[in-house]
Amino acid sequence: MAYSGPISQIRRSRTYGRRFVSTIMGGIKRNCFFMHIPKCGGTSLSEGLNALVPLYKRIGVVDANATRRAIGIVRADRDDNFVWHDDLERGGAVHELREQMLLTHMAWSTPLVYGHVFFSERAWRHFGESYHFVTLMREPVSRTISSFAHSAFNGLVENDFDAYLQGPFIRTHGLGFLRYFSGRHWIPETEEADALEVAKRNMGRFSVIGFLDDLPRFEQDVTGIVGRALKIYHYNEKRNSPPMTSMEQDLLLKQRLATEIKLWEYARDKFN
């Protein structure tokens, strides 16, 4: 986890202090992989999970920007995290690298591994008995709007929500759950139904699937499986505000998210 700025210094101090306590009290009783779906509150959760790992144990961070830069260097000989971005159609190479990093850490028995990593069939097949799979979900409309605001702030898309709804990024941002749970980067519309069934099956392989609007229950569920009390702290560190959307924009967005909403409703019904 990268730290900079005053709020991040608080995070560093708090996390390392709690990791020291974990060094004395003992760490988690079974290794854990946190699948961080973008814009689902995963940064604060990652901090809480970090605190459960003793100082003498490894933490496997599959960093988003570092993997984008690395693939840019490998594929295009350019140190640029936009050239092969994982929100682009050709960004599957980034996710292949992230899966390799996940498998490397699991083969190394790293107690905690987390990042923007898809569900991996190979990871489940070889390490499902030794790792808890954990993730956190957020209502898909608000999550996608947050993805737009974050991408506009970072210059990945122009600050025009209408253009965003008609552009290429809605295919990746608007299928976040489907992509992450099915383990597929680019899913054509004609294959969404098949990917939905795969995603539902893979959801059943997670020890905990939580929801951002009910963090106390998620903390309780994770505490029950790892054997240590998970505490998620919250920080008001927003640098970009989501846009105010019109009724027409909301309607079009929900149309774009039709499959995603189906998966969200399935998860709420089955795991809530």
PDB file of C-alpha atoms in Angstrom:
ATOM      1  CA  MET A   1       0.000   0.000   0.000  1.00  0.00           C
ATOM      2  CA  ALA A   2       1.448   3.381  -1.001  1.00  0.00           C
ATOM      3  CA  TYR A   3       1.305   6.195   1.550  1.00  0.00           C
ATOM      4  CA  SER A   4       1.700   9.959   1.003  1.00  0.00           C
ATOM      5  CA  GLY A   5       0.129  13.073   2.484  1.00  0.00           C
ATOM      6  CA  PRO A   6      -1.147  13.676   6.032  1.00  0.00           C
ATOM      7  CA  ILE A   7      -4.116  11.301   5.926  1.00  0.00           C
ATOM      8  CA  SER A   8      -1.932   8.560   4.508  1.00  0.00           C
ATOM      9  CA  GLN A   9       0.607   9.123   7.286  1.00  0.00           C
ATOM     10  CA  ILE A  10      -2.185   8.495   9.773  1.00  0.00           C
ATOM     11  CA  ARG A  11      -2.978   5.302   7.891  1.00  0.00           C
ATOM     12  CA  ARG A  12       0.656   4.218   7.967  1.00  0.00           C
ATOM     13  CA  SER A  13       0.969   4.817  11.711  1.00  0.00           C
ATOM     14  CA  ARG A  14      -2.312   3.103  12.514  1.00  0.00           C
ATOM     15  CA  THR A  15      -1.625   0.103  10.278  1.00  0.00           C
ATOM     16  CA  TYR A  16       1.901  -0.528  11.523  1.00  0.00           C
ATOM     17  CA  GLY A  17       0.789  -0.092  15.115  1.00  0.00           C
ATOM     18  CA  ARG A  18      -1.924  -2.702  14.648  1.00  0.00           C
ATOM     19  CA  ARG A  19       0.491  -4.970  12.774  1.00  0.00           C
ATOM     20  CA  PHE A  20       2.759  -4.798  15.824  1.00  0.00           C
ATOM     21  CA  VAL A  21      -0.158  -5.964  17.960  1.00  0.00           C
ATOM     22  CA  SER A  22      -0.751  -8.779  15.476  1.00  0.00           C
ATOM     23  CA  THR A  23       2.904  -9.754  15.850  1.00  0.00           C
ATOM     24  CA  ILE A  24       2.224 -10.356  19.536  1.00  0.00           C
ATOM     25  CA  MET A  25      -1.307 -11.743  19.277  1.00  0.00           C
ATOM     26  CA  GLY A  26      -0.799 -13.840  16.163  1.00  0.00           C
ATOM     27  CA  GLY A  27      -1.985 -13.347  12.600  1.00  0.00           C
ATOM     28  CA  ILE A  28      -4.910 -14.622  10.581  1.00  0.00           C
ATOM     29  CA  LYS A  29      -5.624 -18.332  10.895  1.00  0.00           C
ATOM     30  CA  ARG A  30      -5.902 -18.932   7.149  1.00  0.00           C
ATOM     31  CA  ASN A  31      -4.438 -17.065   4.176  1.00  0.00           C
ATOM     32  CA  CYS A  32      -6.699 -14.547   2.460  1.00  0.00           C
ATOM     33  CA  PHE A  33      -7.121 -13.160  -1.064  1.00  0.00           C
ATOM     34  CA  PHE A  34      -9.097  -9.925  -1.287  1.00  0.00           C
ATOM     35  CA  MET A  35     -10.428  -9.333  -4.799  1.00  0.00           C
ATOM     36  CA  HIS A  36     -10.575  -5.535  -4.944  1.00  0.00           C
ATOM     37  CA  ILE A  37     -13.282  -4.546  -7.413  1.00  0.00           C
ATOM     38  CA  PRO A  38     -12.649  -0.894  -8.370  1.00  0.00           C
ATOM     39  CA  LYS A  39     -14.638   1.834  -6.601  1.00  0.00           C
ATOM     40  CA  CYS A  40     -16.056  -0.514  -3.972  1.00  0.00           C
ATOM     41  CA  GLY A  41     -14.330   0.874  -0.880  1.00  0.00           C
ATOM     42  CA  GLY A  42     -11.419  -1.498  -1.146  1.00  0.00           C
ATOM     43  CA  THR A  43      -8.666   0.936  -0.151  1.00  0.00           C
ATOM     44  CA  SER A  44      -9.940   1.259   3.424  1.00  0.00           C
ATOM     45  CA  LEU A  45     -10.597  -2.478   3.574  1.00  0.00           C
ATOM     46  CA  SER A  46      -7.062  -3.253   2.372  1.00  0.00           C
ATOM     47  CA  GLU A  47      -5.744  -1.166   5.252  1.00  0.00           C
ATOM     48  CA  GLY A  48      -7.890  -3.073   7.719  1.00  0.00           C
ATOM     49  CA  LEU A  49      -6.705  -6.422   6.369  1.00  0.00           C
ATOM     50  CA  ASN A  50      -3.062  -5.276   6.385  1.00  0.00           C
ATOM     51  CA  ALA A  51      -3.358  -4.596  10.102  1.00  0.00           C
ATOM     52  CA  LEU A  52      -4.101  -8.274  10.762  1.00  0.00           C
ATOM     53  CA  VAL A  53      -0.773  -9.458   9.333  1.00  0.00           C
ATOM     54  CA  PRO A  54       2.210  -9.651  11.754  1.00  0.00           C
ATOM     55  CA  LEU A  55       5.203  -7.470  10.879  1.00  0.00           C
ATOM     56  CA  TYR A  56       7.373 -10.495  10.111  1.00  0.00           C
ATOM     57  CA  LYS A  57       4.900 -11.807   7.496  1.00  0.00           C
ATOM     58  CA  ARG A  58       4.638 -10.809   3.818  1.00  0.00           C
ATOM     59  CA  ILE A  59       1.756  -8.854   2.280  1.00  0.00           C
ATOM     60  CA  GLY A  60       1.163  -9.327  -1.454  1.00  0.00           C
ATOM     61  CA  VAL A  61       0.070  -6.041  -3.016  1.00  0.00           C
ATOM     62  CA  VAL A  62      -0.833  -6.349  -6.708  1.00  0.00           C
ATOM     63  CA  ASP A  63      -0.573  -2.638  -7.429  1.00  0.00           C
ATOM     64  CA  ALA A  64      -2.790  -1.196 -10.182  1.00  0.00           C
ATOM     65  CA  ASN A  65      -0.504   1.527 -11.532  1.00  0.00           C
ATOM     66  CA  ALA A  66       2.658  -0.539 -11.250  1.00  0.00           C
ATOM     67  CA  THR A  67       1.171  -3.378 -13.303  1.00  0.00           C
ATOM     68  CA  ARG A  68      -0.091  -0.921 -15.939  1.00  0.00           C
ATOM     69  CA  ARG A  69       3.369   0.644 -16.223  1.00  0.00           C
ATOM     70  CA  ALA A  70       5.063  -2.760 -16.342  1.00  0.00           C
ATOM     71  CA  ILE A  71       2.858  -3.965 -19.217  1.00  0.00           C
ATOM     72  CA  GLY A  72       3.448  -0.685 -21.047  1.00  0.00           C
ATOM     73  CA  ILE A  73       7.179  -1.351 -20.822  1.00  0.00           C
ATOM     74  CA  VAL A  74       6.865  -5.029 -21.814  1.00  0.00           C
ATOM     75  CA  ARG A  75       4.436  -4.522 -24.706  1.00  0.00           C
ATOM     76  CA  ALA A  76       5.340  -1.061 -26.009  1.00  0.00           C
ATOM     77  CA  ASP A  77       8.682  -0.183 -24.364  1.00  0.00           C
ATOM     78  CA  ARG A  78       6.981   2.830 -22.767  1.00  0.00           C
ATOM     79  CA  ASP A  79       6.840   3.629 -19.057  1.00  0.00           C
ATOM     80  CA  ASP A  80       3.271   4.928 -19.186  1.00  0.00           C
ATOM     81  CA  ASN A  81       0.337   3.569 -17.206  1.00  0.00           C
ATOM     82  CA  PHE A  82      -2.189   4.697 -19.840  1.00  0.00           C
ATOM     83  CA  VAL A  83      -0.708   3.030 -22.920  1.00  0.00           C
ATOM     84  CA  TRP A  84      -1.964  -0.461 -21.971  1.00  0.00           C
ATOM     85  CA  HIS A  85      -4.569   0.508 -19.389  1.00  0.00           C
ATOM     86  CA  ASP A  86      -6.788  -2.254 -18.014  1.00  0.00           C
ATOM     87  CA  ASP A  87      -9.911  -0.189 -18.756  1.00  0.00           C
ATOM     88  CA  LEU A  88      -9.125  -0.387 -22.474  1.00  0.00           C
ATOM     89  CA  GLU A  89     -10.157  -3.273 -24.722  1.00  0.00           C
ATOM     90  CA  ARG A  90      -6.548  -4.399 -25.078  1.00  0.00           C
ATOM     91  CA  GLY A  91      -5.954  -4.191 -21.322  1.00  0.00           C
ATOM     92  CA  GLY A  92      -6.304  -7.925 -20.815  1.00  0.00           C
ATOM     93  CA  ALA A  93      -2.520  -8.194 -20.713  1.00  0.00           C
ATOM     94  CA  VAL A  94      -2.540  -6.235 -17.439  1.00  0.00           C
ATOM     95  CA  HIS A  95      -4.906  -8.742 -15.885  1.00  0.00           C
ATOM     96  CA  GLU A  96      -2.776 -11.642 -17.104  1.00  0.00           C
ATOM     97  CA  LEU A  97       0.197 -10.125 -15.280  1.00  0.00           C
ATOM     98  CA  ARG A  98      -1.898  -9.614 -12.152  1.00  0.00           C
ATOM     99  CA  GLU A  99      -3.018 -13.236 -12.179  1.00  0.00           C
ATOM    100  CA  GLN A 100       0.618 -14.330 -12.455  1.00  0.00           C
ATOM    101  CA  MET A 101       1.478 -12.151  -9.455  1.00  0.00           C
ATOM    102  CA  LEU A 102      -1.463 -13.602  -7.514  1.00  0.00           C
ATOM    103  CA  LEU A 103      -0.346 -17.154  -8.273  1.00  0.00           C
ATOM    104  CA  THR A 104       3.245 -16.310  -7.339  1.00  0.00           C
ATOM    105  CA  HIS A 105       2.190 -14.986  -3.936  1.00  0.00           C
ATOM    106  CA  MET A 106      -0.103 -17.930  -3.315  1.00  0.00           C
ATOM    107  CA  ALA A 107       2.684 -20.351  -4.249  1.00  0.00           C
ATOM    108  CA  TRP A 108       4.832 -18.442  -1.734  1.00  0.00           C
ATOM    109  CA  SER A 109       2.085 -18.780   0.925  1.00  0.00           C
ATOM    110  CA  THR A 110       1.839 -15.014   1.361  1.00  0.00           C
ATOM    111  CA  PRO A 111      -0.774 -14.583   4.133  1.00  0.00           C
ATOM    112  CA  LEU A 112      -2.633 -11.697   2.483  1.00  0.00           C
ATOM    113  CA  VAL A 113      -2.833 -10.901  -1.236  1.00  0.00           C
ATOM    114  CA  TYR A 114      -5.004  -8.139  -2.662  1.00  0.00           C
ATOM    115  CA  GLY A 115      -5.479  -5.910  -5.678  1.00  0.00           C
ATOM    116  CA  HIS A 116      -7.526  -5.369  -8.828  1.00  0.00           C
ATOM    117  CA  VAL A 117      -7.211  -9.040  -9.747  1.00  0.00           C
ATOM    118  CA  PHE A 118      -9.939 -11.068 -11.455  1.00  0.00           C
ATOM    119  CA  PHE A 119     -11.199 -14.299  -9.976  1.00  0.00           C
ATOM    120  CA  SER A 120      -8.714 -16.919 -11.151  1.00  0.00           C
ATOM    121  CA  GLU A 121      -9.843 -20.463 -11.881  1.00  0.00           C
ATOM    122  CA  ARG A 122      -6.236 -21.601 -11.584  1.00  0.00           C
ATOM    123  CA  ALA A 123      -5.822 -19.897  -8.216  1.00  0.00           C
ATOM    124  CA  TRP A 124      -8.998 -21.525  -6.968  1.00  0.00           C
ATOM    125  CA  ARG A 125      -8.039 -24.951  -8.301  1.00  0.00           C
ATOM    126  CA  HIS A 126      -4.553 -24.958  -6.780  1.00  0.00           C
ATOM    127  CA  PHE A 127      -4.985 -22.803  -3.665  1.00  0.00           C
ATOM    128  CA  GLY A 128      -8.701 -22.785  -2.847  1.00  0.00           C
ATOM    129  CA  GLU A 129      -8.128 -25.044   0.142  1.00  0.00           C
ATOM    130  CA  SER A 130      -5.484 -22.781   1.683  1.00  0.00           C
ATOM    131  CA  TYR A 131      -6.938 -19.331   0.921  1.00  0.00           C
ATOM    132  CA  HIS A 132     -10.150 -17.554   1.812  1.00  0.00           C
ATOM    133  CA  PHE A 133     -11.509 -15.587  -1.156  1.00  0.00           C
ATOM    134  CA  VAL A 134     -13.095 -12.313  -0.013  1.00  0.00           C
ATOM    135  CA  THR A 135     -14.576  -9.306  -1.825  1.00  0.00           C
ATOM    136  CA  LEU A 136     -16.771  -6.249  -1.377  1.00  0.00           C
ATOM    137  CA  MET A 137     -19.523  -5.020  -3.723  1.00  0.00           C
ATOM    138  CA  ARG A 138     -21.245  -1.668  -4.238  1.00  0.00           C
ATOM    139  CA  GLU A 139     -24.526  -0.714  -5.898  1.00  0.00           C
ATOM    140  CA  PRO A 140     -23.581  -0.709  -9.623  1.00  0.00           C
ATOM    141  CA  VAL A 141     -25.018   2.662 -10.692  1.00  0.00           C
ATOM    142  CA  SER A 142     -23.188   4.619  -7.990  1.00  0.00           C
ATOM    143  CA  ARG A 143     -20.063   2.521  -8.550  1.00  0.00           C
ATOM    144  CA  THR A 144     -20.020   3.285 -12.280  1.00  0.00           C
ATOM    145  CA  ILE A 145     -20.616   7.006 -11.725  1.00  0.00           C
ATOM    146  CA  SER A 146     -17.716   6.964  -9.259  1.00  0.00           C
ATOM    147  CA  SER A 147     -15.556   5.226 -11.888  1.00  0.00           C
ATOM    148  CA  PHE A 148     -16.390   8.004 -14.339  1.00  0.00           C
ATOM    149  CA  ALA A 149     -15.512  10.741 -11.844  1.00  0.00           C
ATOM    150  CA  HIS A 150     -12.230   9.049 -10.939  1.00  0.00           C
ATOM    151  CA  SER A 151     -11.293   8.506 -14.597  1.00  0.00           C
ATOM    152  CA  ALA A 152     -12.169  12.102 -15.542  1.00  0.00           C
ATOM    153  CA  PHE A 153     -10.081  13.423 -12.640  1.00  0.00           C
ATOM    154  CA  ASN A 154      -7.097  11.377 -13.838  1.00  0.00           C
ATOM    155  CA  GLY A 155      -7.510  12.354 -17.504  1.00  0.00           C
ATOM    156  CA  LEU A 156      -8.462   8.893 -18.727  1.00  0.00           C
ATOM    157  CA  VAL A 157     -11.821  10.130 -20.065  1.00  0.00           C
ATOM    158  CA  GLU A 158     -13.104  13.618 -20.857  1.00  0.00           C
ATOM    159  CA  ASN A 159     -15.314  15.244 -18.257  1.00  0.00           C
ATOM    160  CA  ASP A 160     -18.498  14.719 -20.280  1.00  0.00           C
ATOM    161  CA  PHE A 161     -20.927  12.136 -18.920  1.00  0.00           C
ATOM    162  CA  ASP A 162     -22.942  11.917 -22.152  1.00  0.00           C
ATOM    163  CA  ALA A 163     -19.785  11.133 -24.102  1.00  0.00           C
ATOM    164  CA  TYR A 164     -18.814   8.609 -21.435  1.00  0.00           C
ATOM    165  CA  LEU A 165     -22.132   6.763 -21.819  1.00  0.00           C
ATOM    166  CA  GLN A 166     -21.497   6.412 -25.548  1.00  0.00           C
ATOM    167  CA  GLY A 167     -17.772   5.692 -25.299  1.00  0.00           C
ATOM    168  CA  PRO A 168     -15.649   2.554 -24.881  1.00  0.00           C
ATOM    169  CA  PHE A 169     -15.071   2.745 -21.116  1.00  0.00           C
ATOM    170  CA  ILE A 170     -18.671   2.024 -20.221  1.00  0.00           C
ATOM    171  CA  ARG A 171     -18.050  -1.532 -21.446  1.00  0.00           C
ATOM    172  CA  THR A 172     -15.401  -2.160 -18.809  1.00  0.00           C
ATOM    173  CA  HIS A 173     -16.631   0.128 -16.014  1.00  0.00           C
ATOM    174  CA  GLY A 174     -20.224  -0.988 -16.505  1.00  0.00           C
ATOM    175  CA  LEU A 175     -19.351  -4.690 -16.334  1.00  0.00           C
ATOM    176  CA  GLY A 176     -17.053  -4.555 -13.333  1.00  0.00           C
ATOM    177  CA  PHE A 177     -18.754  -7.310 -11.341  1.00  0.00           C
ATOM    178  CA  LEU A 178     -19.236  -9.496 -14.390  1.00  0.00           C
ATOM    179  CA  ARG A 179     -15.596  -9.157 -15.446  1.00  0.00           C
ATOM    180  CA  TYR A 180     -14.119  -9.722 -12.003  1.00  0.00           C
ATOM    181  CA  PHE A 181     -16.271 -12.696 -11.004  1.00  0.00           C
ATOM    182  CA  SER A 182     -16.170 -14.391 -14.415  1.00  0.00           C
ATOM    183  CA  GLY A 183     -12.419 -13.804 -14.780  1.00  0.00           C
ATOM    184  CA  ARG A 184     -12.798 -12.286 -18.263  1.00  0.00           C
ATOM    185  CA  HIS A 185     -11.485  -8.900 -19.296  1.00  0.00           C
ATOM    186  CA  TRP A 186     -13.459  -8.177 -22.471  1.00  0.00           C
ATOM    187  CA  ILE A 187     -16.974  -9.612 -22.765  1.00  0.00           C
ATOM    188  CA  PRO A 188     -18.940  -9.035 -25.994  1.00  0.00           C
ATOM    189  CA  GLU A 189     -22.652  -8.386 -25.558  1.00  0.00           C
ATOM    190  CA  THR A 190     -23.464 -11.735 -27.156  1.00  0.00           C
ATOM    191  CA  GLU A 191     -21.480 -13.528 -24.431  1.00  0.00           C
ATOM    192  CA  GLU A 192     -22.777 -11.650 -21.390  1.00  0.00           C
ATOM    193  CA  ALA A 193     -25.386 -14.300 -20.540  1.00  0.00           C
ATOM    194  CA  ASP A 194     -22.784 -17.082 -20.467  1.00  0.00           C
ATOM    195  CA  ALA A 195     -20.380 -14.929 -18.438  1.00  0.00           C
ATOM    196  CA  LEU A 196     -23.199 -14.202 -15.984  1.00  0.00           C
ATOM    197  CA  GLU A 197     -23.630 -17.902 -15.228  1.00  0.00           C
ATOM    198  CA  VAL A 198     -19.889 -18.343 -14.742  1.00  0.00           C
ATOM    199  CA  ALA A 199     -19.827 -15.329 -12.417  1.00  0.00           C
ATOM    200  CA  LYS A 200     -22.670 -16.747 -10.326  1.00  0.00           C
ATOM    201  CA  ARG A 201     -20.848 -20.059  -9.984  1.00  0.00           C
ATOM    202  CA  ASN A 202     -17.644 -18.348  -8.929  1.00  0.00           C
ATOM    203  CA  MET A 203     -19.448 -16.236  -6.337  1.00  0.00           C
ATOM    204  CA  GLY A 204     -20.179 -19.477  -4.520  1.00  0.00           C
ATOM    205  CA  ARG A 205     -16.448 -20.036  -4.096  1.00  0.00           C
ATOM    206  CA  PHE A 206     -15.957 -16.932  -1.939  1.00  0.00           C
ATOM    207  CA  SER A 207     -15.836 -17.207   1.835  1.00  0.00           C
ATOM    208  CA  VAL A 208     -17.278 -13.700   2.168  1.00  0.00           C
ATOM    209  CA  ILE A 209     -19.014 -11.384  -0.278  1.00  0.00           C
ATOM    210  CA  GLY A 210     -19.855  -8.132   1.471  1.00  0.00           C
ATOM    211  CA  PHE A 211     -21.678  -4.939   0.559  1.00  0.00           C
ATOM    212  CA  LEU A 212     -20.449  -1.401   0.967  1.00  0.00           C
ATOM    213  CA  ASP A 213     -23.736  -0.259   2.503  1.00  0.00           C
ATOM    214  CA  ASP A 214     -23.408  -2.801   5.334  1.00  0.00           C
ATOM    215  CA  LEU A 215     -19.785  -2.713   6.444  1.00  0.00           C
ATOM    216  CA  PRO A 216     -20.451  -3.773  10.072  1.00  0.00           C
ATOM    217  CA  ARG A 217     -21.803  -7.110   8.871  1.00  0.00           C
ATOM    218  CA  PHE A 218     -18.877  -7.504   6.466  1.00  0.00           C
ATOM    219  CA  GLU A 219     -16.418  -6.805   9.296  1.00  0.00           C
ATOM    220  CA  GLN A 220     -18.187  -9.435  11.405  1.00  0.00           C
ATOM    221  CA  ASP A 221     -18.154 -12.030   8.626  1.00  0.00           C
ATOM    222  CA  VAL A 222     -14.460 -11.527   7.839  1.00  0.00           C
ATOM    223  CA  THR A 223     -13.579 -11.591  11.534  1.00  0.00           C
ATOM    224  CA  GLY A 224     -15.314 -14.941  11.786  1.00  0.00           C
ATOM    225  CA  ILE A 225     -13.239 -16.555   9.050  1.00  0.00           C
ATOM    226  CA  VAL A 226      -9.779 -15.060   9.746  1.00  0.00           C
ATOM    227  CA  GLY A 227      -9.947 -15.304  13.528  1.00  0.00           C
ATOM    228  CA  ARG A 228      -8.936 -11.690  14.202  1.00  0.00           C
ATOM    229  CA  ALA A 229     -11.142  -8.619  14.577  1.00  0.00           C
ATOM    230  CA  LEU A 230     -11.317  -6.650  11.323  1.00  0.00           C
ATOM    231  CA  LYS A 231     -11.741  -2.886  11.745  1.00  0.00           C
ATOM    232  CA  ILE A 232     -12.299  -0.637   8.718  1.00  0.00           C
ATOM    233  CA  TYR A 233     -11.492   3.056   9.224  1.00  0.00           C
ATOM    234  CA  HIS A 234     -12.971   5.731   7.002  1.00  0.00           C
ATOM    235  CA  TYR A 235     -11.286   8.869   5.690  1.00  0.00           C
ATOM    236  CA  ASN A 236     -12.763  11.856   3.870  1.00  0.00           C
ATOM    237  CA  GLU A 237     -10.095  11.926   1.162  1.00  0.00           C
ATOM    238  CA  LYS A 238     -12.208  12.485  -1.961  1.00  0.00           C
ATOM    239  CA  ARG A 239     -10.550  14.582  -4.657  1.00  0.00           C
ATOM    240  CA  ASN A 240     -13.290  14.246  -7.261  1.00  0.00           C
ATOM    241  CA  SER A 241     -17.054  14.583  -6.990  1.00  0.00           C
ATOM    242  CA  PRO A 242     -19.524  12.482  -8.996  1.00  0.00           C
ATOM    243  CA  PRO A 243     -21.638  14.413 -11.519  1.00  0.00           C
ATOM    244  CA  MET A 244     -25.281  15.287 -11.099  1.00  0.00           C
ATOM    245  CA  THR A 245     -27.069  13.152 -13.670  1.00  0.00           C
ATOM    246  CA  SER A 246     -30.358  13.774 -15.474  1.00  0.00           C
ATOM    247  CA  MET A 247     -33.265  11.326 -15.650  1.00  0.00           C
ATOM    248  CA  GLU A 248     -32.333  10.581 -19.259  1.00  0.00           C
ATOM    249  CA  GLN A 249     -28.724   9.860 -18.315  1.00  0.00           C
ATOM    250  CA  ASP A 250     -29.833   7.643 -15.435  1.00  0.00           C
ATOM    251  CA  LEU A 251     -32.106   5.666 -17.737  1.00  0.00           C
ATOM    252  CA  LEU A 252     -29.380   5.155 -20.330  1.00  0.00           C
ATOM    253  CA  LEU A 253     -26.870   4.197 -17.665  1.00  0.00           C
ATOM    254  CA  LYS A 254     -29.218   1.535 -16.273  1.00  0.00           C
ATOM    255  CA  GLN A 255     -29.674   0.177 -19.784  1.00  0.00           C
ATOM    256  CA  ARG A 256     -25.894  -0.072 -20.165  1.00  0.00           C
ATOM    257  CA  LEU A 257     -25.720  -1.815 -16.774  1.00  0.00           C
ATOM    258  CA  ALA A 258     -28.566  -4.289 -17.324  1.00  0.00           C
ATOM    259  CA  THR A 259     -26.426  -7.419 -16.917  1.00  0.00           C
ATOM    260  CA  GLU A 260     -24.439  -5.892 -14.080  1.00  0.00           C
ATOM    261  CA  ILE A 261     -27.619  -5.061 -12.196  1.00  0.00           C
ATOM    262  CA  LYS A 262     -28.792  -8.663 -12.628  1.00  0.00           C
ATOM    263  CA  LEU A 263     -25.582  -9.924 -11.023  1.00  0.00           C
ATOM    264  CA  TRP A 264     -25.852  -7.352  -8.226  1.00  0.00           C
ATOM    265  CA  GLU A 265     -29.436  -8.416  -7.471  1.00  0.00           C
ATOM    266  CA  TYR A 266     -28.392 -12.071  -7.489  1.00  0.00           C
ATOM    267  CA  ALA A 267     -25.595 -11.328  -5.005  1.00  0.00           C
ATOM    268  CA  ARG A 268     -27.879  -9.320  -2.714  1.00  0.00           C
ATOM    269  CA  ASP A 269     -30.442 -12.092  -2.699  1.00  0.00           C
ATOM    270  CA  LYS A 270     -27.951 -14.905  -2.104  1.00  0.00           C
ATOM    271  CA  PHE A 271     -25.294 -13.364   0.151  1.00  0.00           C
ATOM    272  CA  ASN A 272     -26.968 -10.467   1.965  1.00  0.00           C
TER     273      ASN A 272
END
